C-alpha cells in the first residue's frame, strides 16, 4: 500500500541472524527490513524470532529472502508468519 501511495520506502538487509539486531534496525525508522536467508546464517527459529522483533516495531515490515526456490522452504517461512 505504501508503494502505491508514492513516498520513498527505505529498507535495510539483515544478515546477522539475531532478533536483537532486527529490533534495533526496526526501531531506526526503516520502512522494511529484509531477513536474508540466502547469504546469512538463518534458521527457521531465528527467522521467526526476527519476524517477531520487527512486528513489534510498527510500521516497519519484514521481508524474508529464502535460500532457493524450494516450495517446502517457501511454505515453512510463510507458516512462520512472513507475508513477503
mmCIF file of C-alpha atoms in Angstrom, residues 26-83:
data_model
loop_
_atom_site.group_PDB
_atom_site.id
_atom_site.type_symbol
_atom_site.label_atom_id
_atom_site.label_comp_id
_atom_site.label_asym_id
_atom_site.label_seq_id
_atom_site.Cartn_x
_atom_site.Cartn_y
_atom_site.Cartn_z
ATOM 1 C CA UNK A 26 13.318 -1.685 13.008
ATOM 2 C CA UNK A 27 13.474 0.994 15.687
ATOM 3 C CA UNK A 28 15.611 3.248 13.497
ATOM 4 C CA UNK A 29 12.689 4.153 11.244
ATOM 5 C CA UNK A 30 13.171 1.852 8.272
ATOM 6 C CA UNK A 31 10.004 1.062 6.328
ATOM 7 C CA UNK A 32 11.097 -2.534 5.744
ATOM 8 C CA UNK A 33 13.787 -4.997 6.738
ATOM 9 C CA UNK A 34 14.826 -7.943 4.615
ATOM 10 C CA UNK A 35 15.821 -11.065 6.528
ATOM 11 C CA UNK A 36 18.424 -12.540 4.195
ATOM 12 C CA UNK A 37 18.224 -16.318 4.277
ATOM 13 C CA UNK A 38 20.259 -16.700 1.115
ATOM 14 C CA UNK A 39 23.502 -15.111 2.263
ATOM 15 C CA UNK A 40 23.000 -15.014 6.019
ATOM 16 C CA UNK A 41 23.217 -17.866 8.545
ATOM 17 C CA UNK A 42 19.434 -18.026 9.014
ATOM 18 C CA UNK A 43 17.476 -20.854 10.627
ATOM 19 C CA UNK A 44 13.701 -21.217 10.955
ATOM 20 C CA UNK A 45 13.755 -20.430 14.711
ATOM 21 C CA UNK A 46 15.997 -17.442 14.001
ATOM 22 C CA UNK A 47 13.707 -16.166 11.265
ATOM 23 C CA UNK A 48 10.612 -16.376 13.473
ATOM 24 C CA UNK A 49 12.437 -14.508 16.260
ATOM 25 C CA UNK A 50 13.404 -11.751 13.822
ATOM 26 C CA UNK A 51 9.869 -11.590 12.412
ATOM 27 C CA UNK A 52 8.517 -11.112 15.939
ATOM 28 C CA UNK A 53 11.081 -8.396 16.676
ATOM 29 C CA UNK A 54 10.161 -6.464 13.529
ATOM 30 C CA UNK A 55 6.415 -6.978 14.042
ATOM 31 C CA UNK A 56 6.712 -5.410 17.496
ATOM 32 C CA UNK A 57 8.056 -2.203 15.906
ATOM 33 C CA UNK A 58 5.402 -0.801 13.572
ATOM 34 C CA UNK A 59 5.259 0.500 10.929
ATOM 35 C CA UNK A 60 8.351 -1.459 9.839
ATOM 36 C CA UNK A 61 7.598 -4.569 7.744
ATOM 37 C CA UNK A 62 9.666 -7.711 7.338
ATOM 38 C CA UNK A 63 10.538 -9.449 4.095
ATOM 39 C CA UNK A 64 12.187 -12.876 4.077
ATOM 40 C CA UNK A 65 14.551 -13.958 1.309
ATOM 41 C CA UNK A 66 14.994 -17.711 1.331
ATOM 42 C CA UNK A 67 17.989 -19.623 0.021
ATOM 43 C CA UNK A 68 16.328 -21.067 -3.081
ATOM 44 C CA UNK A 69 13.122 -21.898 -4.892
ATOM 45 C CA UNK A 70 12.166 -24.913 -2.797
ATOM 46 C CA UNK A 71 8.357 -24.898 -2.345
ATOM 47 C CA UNK A 72 8.693 -26.599 1.046
ATOM 48 C CA UNK A 73 11.059 -23.894 2.324
ATOM 49 C CA UNK A 74 8.735 -21.190 0.995
ATOM 50 C CA UNK A 75 5.762 -22.758 2.785
ATOM 51 C CA UNK A 76 7.742 -23.079 6.016
ATOM 52 C CA UNK A 77 8.666 -19.416 6.020
ATOM 53 C CA UNK A 78 5.097 -18.392 5.199
ATOM 54 C CA UNK A 79 3.887 -20.608 8.051
ATOM 55 C CA UNK A 80 6.207 -18.696 10.372
ATOM 56 C CA UNK A 81 4.207 -15.569 9.567
ATOM 57 C CA UNK A 82 6.194 -13.930 6.791
ATOM 58 C CA UNK A 83 3.957 -12.075 4.369
#
